[in-house]
PDB file of C-alpha atoms in Angstrom:
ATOM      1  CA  UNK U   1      34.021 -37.681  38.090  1.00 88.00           C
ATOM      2  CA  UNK U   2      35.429 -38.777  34.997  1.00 93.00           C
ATOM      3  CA  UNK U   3      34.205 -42.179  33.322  1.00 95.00           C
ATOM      4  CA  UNK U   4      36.239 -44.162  30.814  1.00 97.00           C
ATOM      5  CA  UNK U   5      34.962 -46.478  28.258  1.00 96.00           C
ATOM      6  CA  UNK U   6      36.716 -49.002  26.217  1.00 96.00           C
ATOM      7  CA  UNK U   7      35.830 -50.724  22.979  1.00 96.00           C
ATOM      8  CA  UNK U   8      37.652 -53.089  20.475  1.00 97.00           C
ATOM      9  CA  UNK U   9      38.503 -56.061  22.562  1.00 96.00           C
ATOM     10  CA  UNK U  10      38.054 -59.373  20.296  1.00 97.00           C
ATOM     11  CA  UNK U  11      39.521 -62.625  19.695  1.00 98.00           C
ATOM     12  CA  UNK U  12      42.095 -63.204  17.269  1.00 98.00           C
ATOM     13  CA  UNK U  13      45.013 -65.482  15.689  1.00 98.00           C
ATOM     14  CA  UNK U  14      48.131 -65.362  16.853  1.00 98.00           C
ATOM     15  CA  UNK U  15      50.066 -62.867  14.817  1.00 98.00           C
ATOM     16  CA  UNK U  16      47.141 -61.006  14.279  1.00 98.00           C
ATOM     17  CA  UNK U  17      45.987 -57.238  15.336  1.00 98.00           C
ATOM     18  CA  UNK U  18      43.278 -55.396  17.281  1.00 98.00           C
ATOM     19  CA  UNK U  19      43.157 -51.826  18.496  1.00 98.00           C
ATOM     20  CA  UNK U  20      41.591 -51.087  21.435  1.00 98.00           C
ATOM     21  CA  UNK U  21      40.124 -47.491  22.095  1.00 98.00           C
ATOM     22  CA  UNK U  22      39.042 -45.842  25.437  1.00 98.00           C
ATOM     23  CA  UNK U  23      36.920 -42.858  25.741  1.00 97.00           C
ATOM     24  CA  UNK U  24      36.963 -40.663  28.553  1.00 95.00           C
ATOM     25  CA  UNK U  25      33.792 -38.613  29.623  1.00 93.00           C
ATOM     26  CA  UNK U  26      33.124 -36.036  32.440  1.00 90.00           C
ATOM     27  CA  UNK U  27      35.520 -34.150  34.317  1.00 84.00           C
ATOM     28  CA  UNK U  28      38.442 -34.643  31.841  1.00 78.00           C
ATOM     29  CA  UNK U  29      40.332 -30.880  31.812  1.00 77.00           C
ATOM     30  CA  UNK U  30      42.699 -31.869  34.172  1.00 85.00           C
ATOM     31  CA  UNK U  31      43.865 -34.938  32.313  1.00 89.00           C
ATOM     32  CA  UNK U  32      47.597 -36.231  33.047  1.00 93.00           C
ATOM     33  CA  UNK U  33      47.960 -39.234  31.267  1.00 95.00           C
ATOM     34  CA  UNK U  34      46.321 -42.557  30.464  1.00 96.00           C
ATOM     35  CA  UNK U  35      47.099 -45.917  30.088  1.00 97.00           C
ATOM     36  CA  UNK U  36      46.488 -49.486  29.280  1.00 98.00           C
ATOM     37  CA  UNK U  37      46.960 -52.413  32.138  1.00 98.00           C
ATOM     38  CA  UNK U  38      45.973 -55.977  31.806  1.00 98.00           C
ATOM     39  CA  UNK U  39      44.721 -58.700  33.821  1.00 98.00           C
ATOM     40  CA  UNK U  40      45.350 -61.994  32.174  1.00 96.00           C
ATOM     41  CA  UNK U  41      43.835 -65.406  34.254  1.00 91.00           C
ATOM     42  CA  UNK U  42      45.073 -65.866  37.441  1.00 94.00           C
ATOM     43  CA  UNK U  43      47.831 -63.603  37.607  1.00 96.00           C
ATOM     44  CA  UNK U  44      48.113 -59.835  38.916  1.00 97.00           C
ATOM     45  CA  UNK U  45      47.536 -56.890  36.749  1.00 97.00           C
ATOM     46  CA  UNK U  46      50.191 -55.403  35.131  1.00 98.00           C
ATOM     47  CA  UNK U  47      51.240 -52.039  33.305  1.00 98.00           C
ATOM     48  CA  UNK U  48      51.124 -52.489  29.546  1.00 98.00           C
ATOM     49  CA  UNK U  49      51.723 -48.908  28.284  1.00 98.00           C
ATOM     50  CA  UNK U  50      51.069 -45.070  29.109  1.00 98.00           C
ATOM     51  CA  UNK U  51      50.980 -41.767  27.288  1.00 97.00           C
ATOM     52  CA  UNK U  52      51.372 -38.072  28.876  1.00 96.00           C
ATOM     53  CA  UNK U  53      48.680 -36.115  27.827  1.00 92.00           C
ATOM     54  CA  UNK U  54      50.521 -32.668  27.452  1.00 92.00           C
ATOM     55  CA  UNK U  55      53.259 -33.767  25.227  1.00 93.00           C
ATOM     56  CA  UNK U  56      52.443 -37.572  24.246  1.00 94.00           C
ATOM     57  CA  UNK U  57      55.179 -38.893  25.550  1.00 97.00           C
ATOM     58  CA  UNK U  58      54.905 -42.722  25.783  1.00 98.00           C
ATOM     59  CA  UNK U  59      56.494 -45.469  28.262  1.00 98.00           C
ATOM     60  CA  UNK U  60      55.672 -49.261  27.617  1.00 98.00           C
ATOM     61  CA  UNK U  61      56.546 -52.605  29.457  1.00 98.00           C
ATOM     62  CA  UNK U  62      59.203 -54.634  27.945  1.00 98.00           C
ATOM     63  CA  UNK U  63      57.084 -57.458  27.023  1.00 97.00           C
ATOM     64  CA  UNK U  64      55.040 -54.709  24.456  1.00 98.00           C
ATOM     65  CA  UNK U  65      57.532 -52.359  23.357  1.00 97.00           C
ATOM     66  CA  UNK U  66      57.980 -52.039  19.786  1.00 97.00           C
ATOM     67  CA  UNK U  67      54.114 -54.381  18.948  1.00 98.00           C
ATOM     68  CA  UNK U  68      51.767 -52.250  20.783  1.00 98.00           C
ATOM     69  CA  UNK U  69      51.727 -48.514  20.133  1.00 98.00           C
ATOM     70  CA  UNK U  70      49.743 -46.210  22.406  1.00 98.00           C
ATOM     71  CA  UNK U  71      48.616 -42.868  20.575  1.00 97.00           C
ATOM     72  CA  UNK U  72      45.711 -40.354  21.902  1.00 96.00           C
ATOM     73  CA  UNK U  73      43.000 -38.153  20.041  1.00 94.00           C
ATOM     74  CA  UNK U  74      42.893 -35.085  22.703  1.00 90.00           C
ATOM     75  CA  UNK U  75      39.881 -33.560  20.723  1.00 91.00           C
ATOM     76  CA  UNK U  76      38.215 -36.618  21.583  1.00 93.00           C
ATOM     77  CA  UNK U  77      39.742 -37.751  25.109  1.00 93.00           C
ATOM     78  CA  UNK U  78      40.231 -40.886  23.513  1.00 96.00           C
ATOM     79  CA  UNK U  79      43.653 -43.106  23.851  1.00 97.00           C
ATOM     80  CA  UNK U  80      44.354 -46.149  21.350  1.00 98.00           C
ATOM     81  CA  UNK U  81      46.417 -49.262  22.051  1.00 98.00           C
ATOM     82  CA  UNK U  82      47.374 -50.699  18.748  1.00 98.00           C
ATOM     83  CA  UNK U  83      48.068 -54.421  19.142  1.00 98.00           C
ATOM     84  CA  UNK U  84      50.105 -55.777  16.223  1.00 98.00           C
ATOM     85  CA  UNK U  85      51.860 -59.582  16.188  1.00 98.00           C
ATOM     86  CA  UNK U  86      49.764 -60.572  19.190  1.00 98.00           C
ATOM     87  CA  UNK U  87      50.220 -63.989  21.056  1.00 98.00           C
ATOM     88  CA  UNK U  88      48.706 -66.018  22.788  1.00 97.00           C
ATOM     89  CA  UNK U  89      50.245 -64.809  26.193  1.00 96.00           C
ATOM     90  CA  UNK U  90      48.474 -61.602  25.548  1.00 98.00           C
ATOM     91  CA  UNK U  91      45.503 -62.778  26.279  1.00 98.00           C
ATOM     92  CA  UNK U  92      43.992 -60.844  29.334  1.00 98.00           C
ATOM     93  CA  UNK U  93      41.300 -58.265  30.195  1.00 98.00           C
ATOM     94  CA  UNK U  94      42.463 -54.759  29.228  1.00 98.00           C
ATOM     95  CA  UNK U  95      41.616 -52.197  31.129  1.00 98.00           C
ATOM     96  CA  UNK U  96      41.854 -48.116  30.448  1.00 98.00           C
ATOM     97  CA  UNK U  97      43.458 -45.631  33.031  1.00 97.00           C
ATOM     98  CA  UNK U  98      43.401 -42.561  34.054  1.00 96.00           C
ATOM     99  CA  UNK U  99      45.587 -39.842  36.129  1.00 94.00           C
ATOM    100  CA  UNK U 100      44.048 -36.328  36.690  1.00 90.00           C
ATOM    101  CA  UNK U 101      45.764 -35.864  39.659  1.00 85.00           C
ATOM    102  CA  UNK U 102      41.885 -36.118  41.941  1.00 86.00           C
ATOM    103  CA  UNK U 103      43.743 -38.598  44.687  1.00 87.00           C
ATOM    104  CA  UNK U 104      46.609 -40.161  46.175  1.00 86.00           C
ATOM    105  CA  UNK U 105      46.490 -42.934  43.869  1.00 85.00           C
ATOM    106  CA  UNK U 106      48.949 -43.374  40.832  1.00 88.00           C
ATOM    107  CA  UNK U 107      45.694 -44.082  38.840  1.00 94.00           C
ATOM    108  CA  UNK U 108      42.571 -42.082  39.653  1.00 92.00           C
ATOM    109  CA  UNK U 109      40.357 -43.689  37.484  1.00 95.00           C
ATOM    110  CA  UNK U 110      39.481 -47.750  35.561  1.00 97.00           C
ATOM    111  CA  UNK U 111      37.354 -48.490  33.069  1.00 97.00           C
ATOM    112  CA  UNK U 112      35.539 -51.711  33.229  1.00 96.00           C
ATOM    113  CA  UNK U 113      38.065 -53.695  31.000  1.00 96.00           C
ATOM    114  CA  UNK U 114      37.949 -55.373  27.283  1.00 97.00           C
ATOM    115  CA  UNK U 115      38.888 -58.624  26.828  1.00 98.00           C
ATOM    116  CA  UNK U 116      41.565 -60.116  24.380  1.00 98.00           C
ATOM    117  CA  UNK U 117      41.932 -63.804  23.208  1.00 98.00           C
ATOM    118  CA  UNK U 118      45.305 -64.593  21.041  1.00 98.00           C
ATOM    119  CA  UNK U 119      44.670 -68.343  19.882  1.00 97.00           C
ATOM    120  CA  UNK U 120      47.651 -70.177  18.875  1.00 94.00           C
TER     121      UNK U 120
END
């Protein structure tokens, strides 16, 4: 089992920054990649952004690219989403991913989620 914690969630201007860190404990030497989704009121979850954890290769949604780097510690099994020039339509719960290839699913593992408020 592998458990993932996030920190660093906040509220903040608009234009402002946070970085939000997850930490992943337990079974973690099989470790694919991880990611950030969020979950913003009333609407779906989406994919925010994802790095490969053999070669740190990233991939990001459109509506992040180029404002919310993703970077990873693999001494520490920790990824980091570095919001910069947030808005108010980030606001959402973020939540921490994991792939370690354990099941079918694209995503074997969730944290509980940090939230985000962007006030305007």
């Amino acid at each position: 089992q592998v458990q993932l914690l996030e920190s660093g969630g906040g509220s903040v201007q608009a234009g402002g920054s946070l970085r939000l860190s997850c930490v992943a404990s337990g079974r973690t030497f099989s470790l694919n990649a991880m990611g950030w989704f969020r979950q913003a009121p009333g609407k779906e979850r989406e994919f925010v952004a994802r790095i490969r954890w053999s070669d740190g290769s990233t991939y990001y949604a459109d509506s992040v690219k180029g404002r919310f780097p993703i970077s990873r510690d693999n001494a520490k099994n920790t990824v980091y989403l570095q919001m910069n020039s947030l808005k108010p339509e980030d606001t959402a719960d973020y939540y921490c991913a994991l792939d370690d290839g354990s099941s079918t699913r694209l995503w074997d593992y969730w944290g509980q989620g940090t939230q985000v408020i962007v006030s305007s």
